Amino acid sequence: MVPPHRASAFSALNTTGPLVAQTVAIAAIGGIYLAAGLPWALGTTAVTLLVGAGCAAVSRRPSEQRG
């Protein structure tokens, strides 16, 4: 889907995006832990994982079933 002359840029974005997201998530959960304590950090982590799993499940469905 990407033109050949832009393949390297897309590959870099495809690799860098998840790494940046992981770094931001770790910093956010660490900040919540330092500000509110362990129960809030664990609760936030659990909710984030459940929302992510739900989004992944919805995105994996065939397009005919959506809507």
PDB file of C-alpha atoms in Angstrom:
ATOM      1  CA  MET A   1       0.000   0.000   0.000  1.00  0.00           C
ATOM      2  CA  VAL A   2       2.972   2.304   0.497  1.00  0.00           C
ATOM      3  CA  PRO A   3       4.872   3.594  -2.531  1.00  0.00           C
ATOM      4  CA  PRO A   4       8.353   2.068  -2.774  1.00  0.00           C
ATOM      5  CA  HIS A   5      10.102   5.407  -2.315  1.00  0.00           C
ATOM      6  CA  ARG A   6       8.348   5.841   1.069  1.00  0.00           C
ATOM      7  CA  ALA A   7       8.765   2.290   2.349  1.00  0.00           C
ATOM      8  CA  SER A   8      11.758   3.102   4.568  1.00  0.00           C
ATOM      9  CA  ALA A   9       9.952   6.019   6.235  1.00  0.00           C
ATOM     10  CA  PHE A  10       6.868   3.885   6.872  1.00  0.00           C
ATOM     11  CA  SER A  11       9.036   1.093   8.272  1.00  0.00           C
ATOM     12  CA  ALA A  12      10.679   3.540  10.673  1.00  0.00           C
ATOM     13  CA  LEU A  13       7.290   4.807  11.852  1.00  0.00           C
ATOM     14  CA  ASN A  14       6.012   1.263  12.197  1.00  0.00           C
ATOM     15  CA  THR A  15       8.960   0.401  14.434  1.00  0.00           C
ATOM     16  CA  THR A  16       9.222   3.632  16.419  1.00  0.00           C
ATOM     17  CA  GLY A  17       5.510   4.087  17.198  1.00  0.00           C
ATOM     18  CA  PRO A  18       5.110   1.093  19.510  1.00  0.00           C
ATOM     19  CA  LEU A  19       8.388   1.882  21.281  1.00  0.00           C
ATOM     20  CA  VAL A  20       7.266   5.436  22.009  1.00  0.00           C
ATOM     21  CA  ALA A  21       3.877   4.167  23.204  1.00  0.00           C
ATOM     22  CA  GLN A  22       5.545   1.687  25.571  1.00  0.00           C
ATOM     23  CA  THR A  23       7.825   4.376  26.973  1.00  0.00           C
ATOM     24  CA  VAL A  24       4.934   6.770  27.577  1.00  0.00           C
ATOM     25  CA  ALA A  25       2.866   4.005  29.198  1.00  0.00           C
ATOM     26  CA  ILE A  26       5.669   3.024  31.562  1.00  0.00           C
ATOM     27  CA  ALA A  27       6.235   6.661  32.519  1.00  0.00           C
ATOM     28  CA  ALA A  28       2.501   7.226  33.082  1.00  0.00           C
ATOM     29  CA  ILE A  29       2.049   4.131  35.233  1.00  0.00           C
ATOM     30  CA  GLY A  30       5.188   5.028  37.182  1.00  0.00           C
ATOM     31  CA  GLY A  31       3.815   8.518  37.759  1.00  0.00           C
ATOM     32  CA  ILE A  32       0.503   7.110  38.965  1.00  0.00           C
ATOM     33  CA  TYR A  33       2.372   4.755  41.284  1.00  0.00           C
ATOM     34  CA  LEU A  34       4.415   7.604  42.775  1.00  0.00           C
ATOM     35  CA  ALA A  35       1.400   9.915  43.076  1.00  0.00           C
ATOM     36  CA  ALA A  36      -1.348   7.542  44.229  1.00  0.00           C
ATOM     37  CA  GLY A  37       0.277   4.299  45.315  1.00  0.00           C
ATOM     38  CA  LEU A  38       0.408   0.692  44.203  1.00  0.00           C
ATOM     39  CA  PRO A  39      -3.346  -0.112  44.157  1.00  0.00           C
ATOM     40  CA  TRP A  40      -4.075   2.738  41.726  1.00  0.00           C
ATOM     41  CA  ALA A  41      -1.142   1.771  39.522  1.00  0.00           C
ATOM     42  CA  LEU A  42      -2.271  -1.865  39.391  1.00  0.00           C
ATOM     43  CA  GLY A  43      -5.863  -0.851  38.732  1.00  0.00           C
ATOM     44  CA  THR A  44      -4.835   1.498  35.945  1.00  0.00           C
ATOM     45  CA  THR A  45      -2.658  -1.216  34.412  1.00  0.00           C
ATOM     46  CA  ALA A  46      -5.499  -3.751  34.547  1.00  0.00           C
ATOM     47  CA  VAL A  47      -7.998  -1.372  32.941  1.00  0.00           C
ATOM     48  CA  THR A  48      -5.503  -0.421  30.226  1.00  0.00           C
ATOM     49  CA  LEU A  49      -4.801  -4.073  29.423  1.00  0.00           C
ATOM     50  CA  LEU A  50      -8.514  -4.912  29.268  1.00  0.00           C
ATOM     51  CA  VAL A  51      -9.247  -1.975  26.966  1.00  0.00           C
ATOM     52  CA  GLY A  52      -6.306  -2.945  24.754  1.00  0.00           C
ATOM     53  CA  ALA A  53      -7.456  -6.550  24.589  1.00  0.00           C
ATOM     54  CA  GLY A  54     -10.957  -5.434  23.679  1.00  0.00           C
ATOM     55  CA  CYS A  55      -9.657  -3.160  20.915  1.00  0.00           C
ATOM     56  CA  ALA A  56      -7.468  -5.963  19.581  1.00  0.00           C
ATOM     57  CA  ALA A  57     -10.392  -8.385  19.566  1.00  0.00           C
ATOM     58  CA  VAL A  58     -12.615  -5.950  17.691  1.00  0.00           C
ATOM     59  CA  SER A  59      -9.927  -5.123  15.145  1.00  0.00           C
ATOM     60  CA  ARG A  60      -9.295  -8.823  14.424  1.00  0.00           C
ATOM     61  CA  ARG A  61     -12.897  -9.479  13.381  1.00  0.00           C
ATOM     62  CA  PRO A  62     -13.540  -9.729   9.643  1.00  0.00           C
ATOM     63  CA  SER A  63     -14.856  -6.498   8.165  1.00  0.00           C
ATOM     64  CA  GLU A  64     -18.156  -8.131   7.126  1.00  0.00           C
ATOM     65  CA  GLN A  65     -19.109  -8.606  10.791  1.00  0.00           C
ATOM     66  CA  ARG A  66     -18.441  -5.018  11.815  1.00  0.00           C
ATOM     67  CA  GLY A  67     -21.023  -2.388  11.751  1.00  0.00           C
TER      68      GLY A  67
END
